Tab-separated table of C-alpha atoms in Angstrom:
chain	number	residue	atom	x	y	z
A	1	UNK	CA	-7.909	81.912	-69.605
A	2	UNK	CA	-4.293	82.539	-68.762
A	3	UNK	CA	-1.843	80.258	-70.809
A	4	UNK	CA	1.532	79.844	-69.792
A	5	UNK	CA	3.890	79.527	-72.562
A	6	UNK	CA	6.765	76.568	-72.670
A	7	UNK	CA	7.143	73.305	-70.639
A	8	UNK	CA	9.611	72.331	-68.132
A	9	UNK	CA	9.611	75.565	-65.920
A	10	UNK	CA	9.920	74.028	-62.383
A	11	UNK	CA	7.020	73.654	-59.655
A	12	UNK	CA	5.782	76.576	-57.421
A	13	UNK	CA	7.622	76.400	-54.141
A	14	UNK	CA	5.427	77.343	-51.326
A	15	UNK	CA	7.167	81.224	-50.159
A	16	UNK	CA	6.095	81.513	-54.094
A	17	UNK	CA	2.601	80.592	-53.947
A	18	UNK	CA	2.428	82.927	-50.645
A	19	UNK	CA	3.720	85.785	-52.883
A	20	UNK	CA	0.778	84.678	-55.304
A	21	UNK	CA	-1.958	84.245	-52.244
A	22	UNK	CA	-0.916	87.222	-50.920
A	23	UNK	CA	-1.770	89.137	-54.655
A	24	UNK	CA	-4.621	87.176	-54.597
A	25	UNK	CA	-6.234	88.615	-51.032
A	26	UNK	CA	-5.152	91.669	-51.766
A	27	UNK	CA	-7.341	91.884	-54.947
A	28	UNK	CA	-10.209	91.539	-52.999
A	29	UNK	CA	-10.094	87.650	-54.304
A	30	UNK	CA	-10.597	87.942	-57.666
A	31	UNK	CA	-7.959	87.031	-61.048
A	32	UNK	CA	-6.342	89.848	-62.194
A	33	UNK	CA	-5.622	89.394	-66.281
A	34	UNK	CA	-1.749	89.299	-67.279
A	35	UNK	CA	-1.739	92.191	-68.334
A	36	UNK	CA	-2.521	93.755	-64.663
A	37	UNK	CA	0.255	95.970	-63.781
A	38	UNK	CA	0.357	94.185	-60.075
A	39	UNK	CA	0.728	90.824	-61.757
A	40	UNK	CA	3.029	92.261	-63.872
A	41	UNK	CA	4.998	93.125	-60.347
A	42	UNK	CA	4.828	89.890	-59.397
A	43	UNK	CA	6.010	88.261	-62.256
A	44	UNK	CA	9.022	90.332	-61.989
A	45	UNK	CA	9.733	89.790	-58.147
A	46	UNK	CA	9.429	85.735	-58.891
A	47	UNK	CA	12.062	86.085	-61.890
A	48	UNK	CA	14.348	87.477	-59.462
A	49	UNK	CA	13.915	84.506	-57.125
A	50	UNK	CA	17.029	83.518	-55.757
A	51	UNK	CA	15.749	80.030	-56.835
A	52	UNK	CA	15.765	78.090	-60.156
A	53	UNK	CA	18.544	80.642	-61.935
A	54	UNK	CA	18.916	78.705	-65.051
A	55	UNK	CA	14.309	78.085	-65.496
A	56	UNK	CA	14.662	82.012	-64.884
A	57	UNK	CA	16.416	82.930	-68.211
A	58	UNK	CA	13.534	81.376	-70.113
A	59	UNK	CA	10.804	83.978	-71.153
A	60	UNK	CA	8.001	81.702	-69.936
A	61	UNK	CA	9.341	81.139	-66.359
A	62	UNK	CA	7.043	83.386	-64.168
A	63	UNK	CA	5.967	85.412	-66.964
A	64	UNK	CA	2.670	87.050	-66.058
A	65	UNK	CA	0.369	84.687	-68.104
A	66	UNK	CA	2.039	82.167	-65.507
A	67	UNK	CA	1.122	84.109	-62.525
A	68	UNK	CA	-2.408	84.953	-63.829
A	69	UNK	CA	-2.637	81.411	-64.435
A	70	UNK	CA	-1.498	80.405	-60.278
A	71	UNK	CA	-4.172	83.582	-58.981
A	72	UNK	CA	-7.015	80.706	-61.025
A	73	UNK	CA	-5.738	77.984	-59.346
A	74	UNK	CA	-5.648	79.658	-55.791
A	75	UNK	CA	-9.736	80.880	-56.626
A	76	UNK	CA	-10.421	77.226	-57.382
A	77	UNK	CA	-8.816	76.212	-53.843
A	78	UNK	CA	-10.827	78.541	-52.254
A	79	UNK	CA	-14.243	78.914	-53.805
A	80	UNK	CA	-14.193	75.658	-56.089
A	81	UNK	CA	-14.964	77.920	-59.117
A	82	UNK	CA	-12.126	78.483	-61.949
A	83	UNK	CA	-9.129	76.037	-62.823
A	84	UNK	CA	-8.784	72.562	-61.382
A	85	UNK	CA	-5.414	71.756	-61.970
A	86	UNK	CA	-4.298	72.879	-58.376
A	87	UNK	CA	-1.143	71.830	-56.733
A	88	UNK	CA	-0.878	69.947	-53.109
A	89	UNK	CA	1.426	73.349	-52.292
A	90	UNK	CA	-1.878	75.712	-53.312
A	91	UNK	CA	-3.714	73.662	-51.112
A	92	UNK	CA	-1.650	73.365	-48.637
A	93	UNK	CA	-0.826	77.447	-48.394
A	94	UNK	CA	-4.376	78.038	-48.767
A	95	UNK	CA	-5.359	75.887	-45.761
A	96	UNK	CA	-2.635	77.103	-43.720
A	97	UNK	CA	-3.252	81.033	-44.533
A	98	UNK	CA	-6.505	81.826	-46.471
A	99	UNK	CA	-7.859	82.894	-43.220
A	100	UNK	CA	-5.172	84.303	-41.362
A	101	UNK	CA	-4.007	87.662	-43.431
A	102	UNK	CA	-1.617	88.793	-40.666
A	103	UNK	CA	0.387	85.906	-40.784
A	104	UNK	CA	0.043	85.966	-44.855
A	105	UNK	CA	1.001	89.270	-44.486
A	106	UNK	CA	4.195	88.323	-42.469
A	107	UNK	CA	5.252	85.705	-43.848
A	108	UNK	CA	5.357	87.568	-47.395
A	109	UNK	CA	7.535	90.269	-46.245
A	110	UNK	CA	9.428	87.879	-45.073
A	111	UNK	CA	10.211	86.441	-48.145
A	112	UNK	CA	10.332	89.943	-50.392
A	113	UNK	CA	12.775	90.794	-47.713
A	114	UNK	CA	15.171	87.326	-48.174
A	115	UNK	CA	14.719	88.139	-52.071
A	116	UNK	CA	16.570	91.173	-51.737
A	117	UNK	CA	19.655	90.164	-49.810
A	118	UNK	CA	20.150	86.947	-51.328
A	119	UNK	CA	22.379	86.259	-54.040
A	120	UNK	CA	21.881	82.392	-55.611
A	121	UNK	CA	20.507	79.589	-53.864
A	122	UNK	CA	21.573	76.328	-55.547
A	123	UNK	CA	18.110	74.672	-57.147
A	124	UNK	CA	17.034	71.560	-54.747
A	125	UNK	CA	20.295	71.270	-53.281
A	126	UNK	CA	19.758	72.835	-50.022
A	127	UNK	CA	22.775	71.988	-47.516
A	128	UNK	CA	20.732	73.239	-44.726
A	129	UNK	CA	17.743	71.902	-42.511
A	130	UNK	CA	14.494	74.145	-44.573
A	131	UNK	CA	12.056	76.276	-42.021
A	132	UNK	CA	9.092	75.711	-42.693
A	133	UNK	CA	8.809	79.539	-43.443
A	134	UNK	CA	10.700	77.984	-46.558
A	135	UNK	CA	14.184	78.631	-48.378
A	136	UNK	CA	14.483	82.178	-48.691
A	137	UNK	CA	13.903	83.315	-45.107
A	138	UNK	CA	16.425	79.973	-43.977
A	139	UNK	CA	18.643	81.288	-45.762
A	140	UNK	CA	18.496	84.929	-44.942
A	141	UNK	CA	18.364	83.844	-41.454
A	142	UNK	CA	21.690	81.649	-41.872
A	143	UNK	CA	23.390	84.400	-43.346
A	144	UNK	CA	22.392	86.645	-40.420
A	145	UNK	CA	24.166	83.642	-37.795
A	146	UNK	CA	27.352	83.406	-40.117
A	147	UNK	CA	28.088	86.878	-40.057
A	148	UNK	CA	31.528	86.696	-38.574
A	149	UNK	CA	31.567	89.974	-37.053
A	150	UNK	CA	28.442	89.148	-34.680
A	151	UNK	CA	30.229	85.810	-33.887
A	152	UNK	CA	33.260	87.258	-32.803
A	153	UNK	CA	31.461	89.744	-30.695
A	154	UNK	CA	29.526	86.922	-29.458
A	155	UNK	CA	32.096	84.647	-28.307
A	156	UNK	CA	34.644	88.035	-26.994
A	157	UNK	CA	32.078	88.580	-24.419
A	158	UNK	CA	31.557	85.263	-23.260
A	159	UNK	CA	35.249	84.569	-23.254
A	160	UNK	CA	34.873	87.900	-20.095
A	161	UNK	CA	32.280	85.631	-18.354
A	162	UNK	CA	34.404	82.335	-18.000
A	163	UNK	CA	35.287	79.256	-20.423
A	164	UNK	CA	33.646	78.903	-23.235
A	165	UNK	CA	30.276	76.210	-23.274
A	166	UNK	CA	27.358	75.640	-25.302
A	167	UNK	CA	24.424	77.022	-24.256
A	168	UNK	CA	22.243	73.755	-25.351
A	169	UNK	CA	24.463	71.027	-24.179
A	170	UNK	CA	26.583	73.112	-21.607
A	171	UNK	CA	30.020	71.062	-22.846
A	172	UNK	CA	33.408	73.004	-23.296
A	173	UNK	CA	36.620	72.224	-25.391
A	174	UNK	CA	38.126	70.605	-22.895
A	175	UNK	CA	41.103	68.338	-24.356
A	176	UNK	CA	41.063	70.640	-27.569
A	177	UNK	CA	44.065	73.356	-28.539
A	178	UNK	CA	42.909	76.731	-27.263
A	179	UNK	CA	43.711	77.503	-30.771
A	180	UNK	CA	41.350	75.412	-32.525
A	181	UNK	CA	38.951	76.248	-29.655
A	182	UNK	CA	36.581	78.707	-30.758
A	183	UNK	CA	36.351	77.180	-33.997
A	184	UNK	CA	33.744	74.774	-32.231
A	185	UNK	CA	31.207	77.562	-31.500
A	186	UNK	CA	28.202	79.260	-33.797
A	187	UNK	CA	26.079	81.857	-33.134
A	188	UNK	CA	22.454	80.926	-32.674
A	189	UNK	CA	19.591	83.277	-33.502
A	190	UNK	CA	17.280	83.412	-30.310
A	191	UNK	CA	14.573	85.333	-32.164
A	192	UNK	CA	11.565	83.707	-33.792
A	193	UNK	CA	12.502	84.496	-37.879
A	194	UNK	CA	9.197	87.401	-37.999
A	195	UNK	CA	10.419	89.176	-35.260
A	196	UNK	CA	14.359	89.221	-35.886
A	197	UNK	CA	13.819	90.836	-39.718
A	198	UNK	CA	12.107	94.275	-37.572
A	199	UNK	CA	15.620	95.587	-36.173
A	200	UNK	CA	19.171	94.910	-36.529
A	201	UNK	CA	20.612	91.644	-34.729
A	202	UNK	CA	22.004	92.452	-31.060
A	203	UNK	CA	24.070	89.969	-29.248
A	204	UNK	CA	20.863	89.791	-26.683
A	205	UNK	CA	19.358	87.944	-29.587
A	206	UNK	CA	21.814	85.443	-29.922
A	207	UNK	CA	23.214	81.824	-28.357
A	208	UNK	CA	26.187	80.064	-28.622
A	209	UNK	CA	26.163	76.549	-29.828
A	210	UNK	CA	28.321	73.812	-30.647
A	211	UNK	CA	28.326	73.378	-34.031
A	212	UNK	CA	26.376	69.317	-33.586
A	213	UNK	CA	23.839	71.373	-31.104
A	214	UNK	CA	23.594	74.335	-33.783
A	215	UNK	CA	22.482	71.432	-36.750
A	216	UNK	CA	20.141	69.763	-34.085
A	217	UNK	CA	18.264	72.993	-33.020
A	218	UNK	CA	17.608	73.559	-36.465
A	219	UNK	CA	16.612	70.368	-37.826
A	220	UNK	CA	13.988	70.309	-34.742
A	221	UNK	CA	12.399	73.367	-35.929
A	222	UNK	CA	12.512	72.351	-39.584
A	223	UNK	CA	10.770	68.906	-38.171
A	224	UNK	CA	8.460	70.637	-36.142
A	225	UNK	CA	7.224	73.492	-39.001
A	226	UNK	CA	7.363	75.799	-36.030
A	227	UNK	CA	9.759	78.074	-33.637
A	228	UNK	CA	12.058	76.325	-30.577
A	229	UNK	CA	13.481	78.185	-28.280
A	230	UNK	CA	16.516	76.395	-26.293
A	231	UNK	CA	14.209	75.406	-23.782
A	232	UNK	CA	12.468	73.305	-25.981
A	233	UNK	CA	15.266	72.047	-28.347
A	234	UNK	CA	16.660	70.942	-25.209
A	235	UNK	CA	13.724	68.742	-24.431
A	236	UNK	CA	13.264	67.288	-28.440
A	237	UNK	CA	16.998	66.785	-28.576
A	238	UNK	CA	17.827	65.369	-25.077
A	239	UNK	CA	15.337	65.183	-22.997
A	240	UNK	CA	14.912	67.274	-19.671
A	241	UNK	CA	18.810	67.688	-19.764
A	242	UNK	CA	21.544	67.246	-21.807
């Protein structure tokens, strides 16, 4: 039996028990031992977790016995054979994508792909409204609307069509200095989070919000657990129209 050495290491978040389910498929679903070069691979990926920085430093955060020990309590969710101290998050991964690889699959890359472009998240002190594809990939996607560069590209060419509005709640900056203006626009990723991460942003992909619209879209799709387009925001947020 895998032993994982140490107390105090923080919970599994869910993109990491994805990175665990995924090993766990992909074994054919069987329990690798610790010393398994793949767990191995893991254990290093989830040390580099842009999440818990300080638990990371300790030898027994993530360290394979750990991950050997999390591939047990995923075979328990599924078969009922193996460890029983499983975690509502197993569970709740398992349920959602033990029988849907492709999305597994997706969601996974996802994350491996956020873990390499992120520097350091703060641990449980998100400022942000989470997707429910989970910390990494909300923050990777933030990143991608905050690049300035896109922004200003954004706003030049809508600034050739007219005055500026929102594209959720059509207002302008009527009544504010043209200098302070812009200042009250974001750039909005259009594209569902799997699809944006295959090619580089375009300003196709992207909407300008007010920065109160820009929170609100995004706290409706954390609510939701799913994608909104405008269309829909528009309806959660304010009905038919704004």
């Amino acid at each position: 039996m895998a032993v994982t050495s140490g107390h105090g290491n923080p919970k599994w978040t869910r993109e990491e028990v994805i990175l665990a389910l995924e090993l766990y498929i992909e074994c054919g679903e069987k329990t690798p031992p610790a010393s398994d070069s793949k767990v191995k691979e893991l254990s290093d990926l989830l040390r580099s977790f842009p999440h818990h920085s300080e638990a990371a430093r300790k030898p027994s955060f993530r360290n394979p016995d750990g991950v050997a020990f999390k591939l047990q309590n995923l075979r328990q969710v599924a078969t009922g054979k193996g460890l029983g101290n499983v975690s509502k998050v197993d569970r709740t991964v398992w349920n959602e994508l033990g029988s849907e690889p492709y999305k597994l699959k997706m969601l996974a890359t996802l994350i491996k792909a956020g873990i390499n472009t992120l520097n350091e998240v703060r641990e449980n002190e998100p400022s942000y409204d989470v997707f429910a594809e989970g910390r990494v990939v909300t923050e990777t996607h933030l990143r991608r609307e905050r690049d300035p560069v896109l922004r200003a590209r954004l706003i030049e060419q809508r600034k050739k069509k007219g005055q500026l509005t929102c594209d959720l709640c059509a207002k302008g900056t009527t009544g504010i200095q043209a200098s302070f203006a812009e200042s009250t626009y974001e750039a909005h990723h259009i594209i569902p989070l799997a699809l944006g991460e295959e090619r580089s942003t375009r300003i196709a992909d992207m909407a300008l919000l007010c920065a109160c619209c820009h929170r609100l879209v995004h706290k409706a799709i954390a609510s939701e657990g799913r994608w909104i387009d405008l269309a829909e925001a528009r309806k959660f947020i304010y009905g038919e129209h704004p």
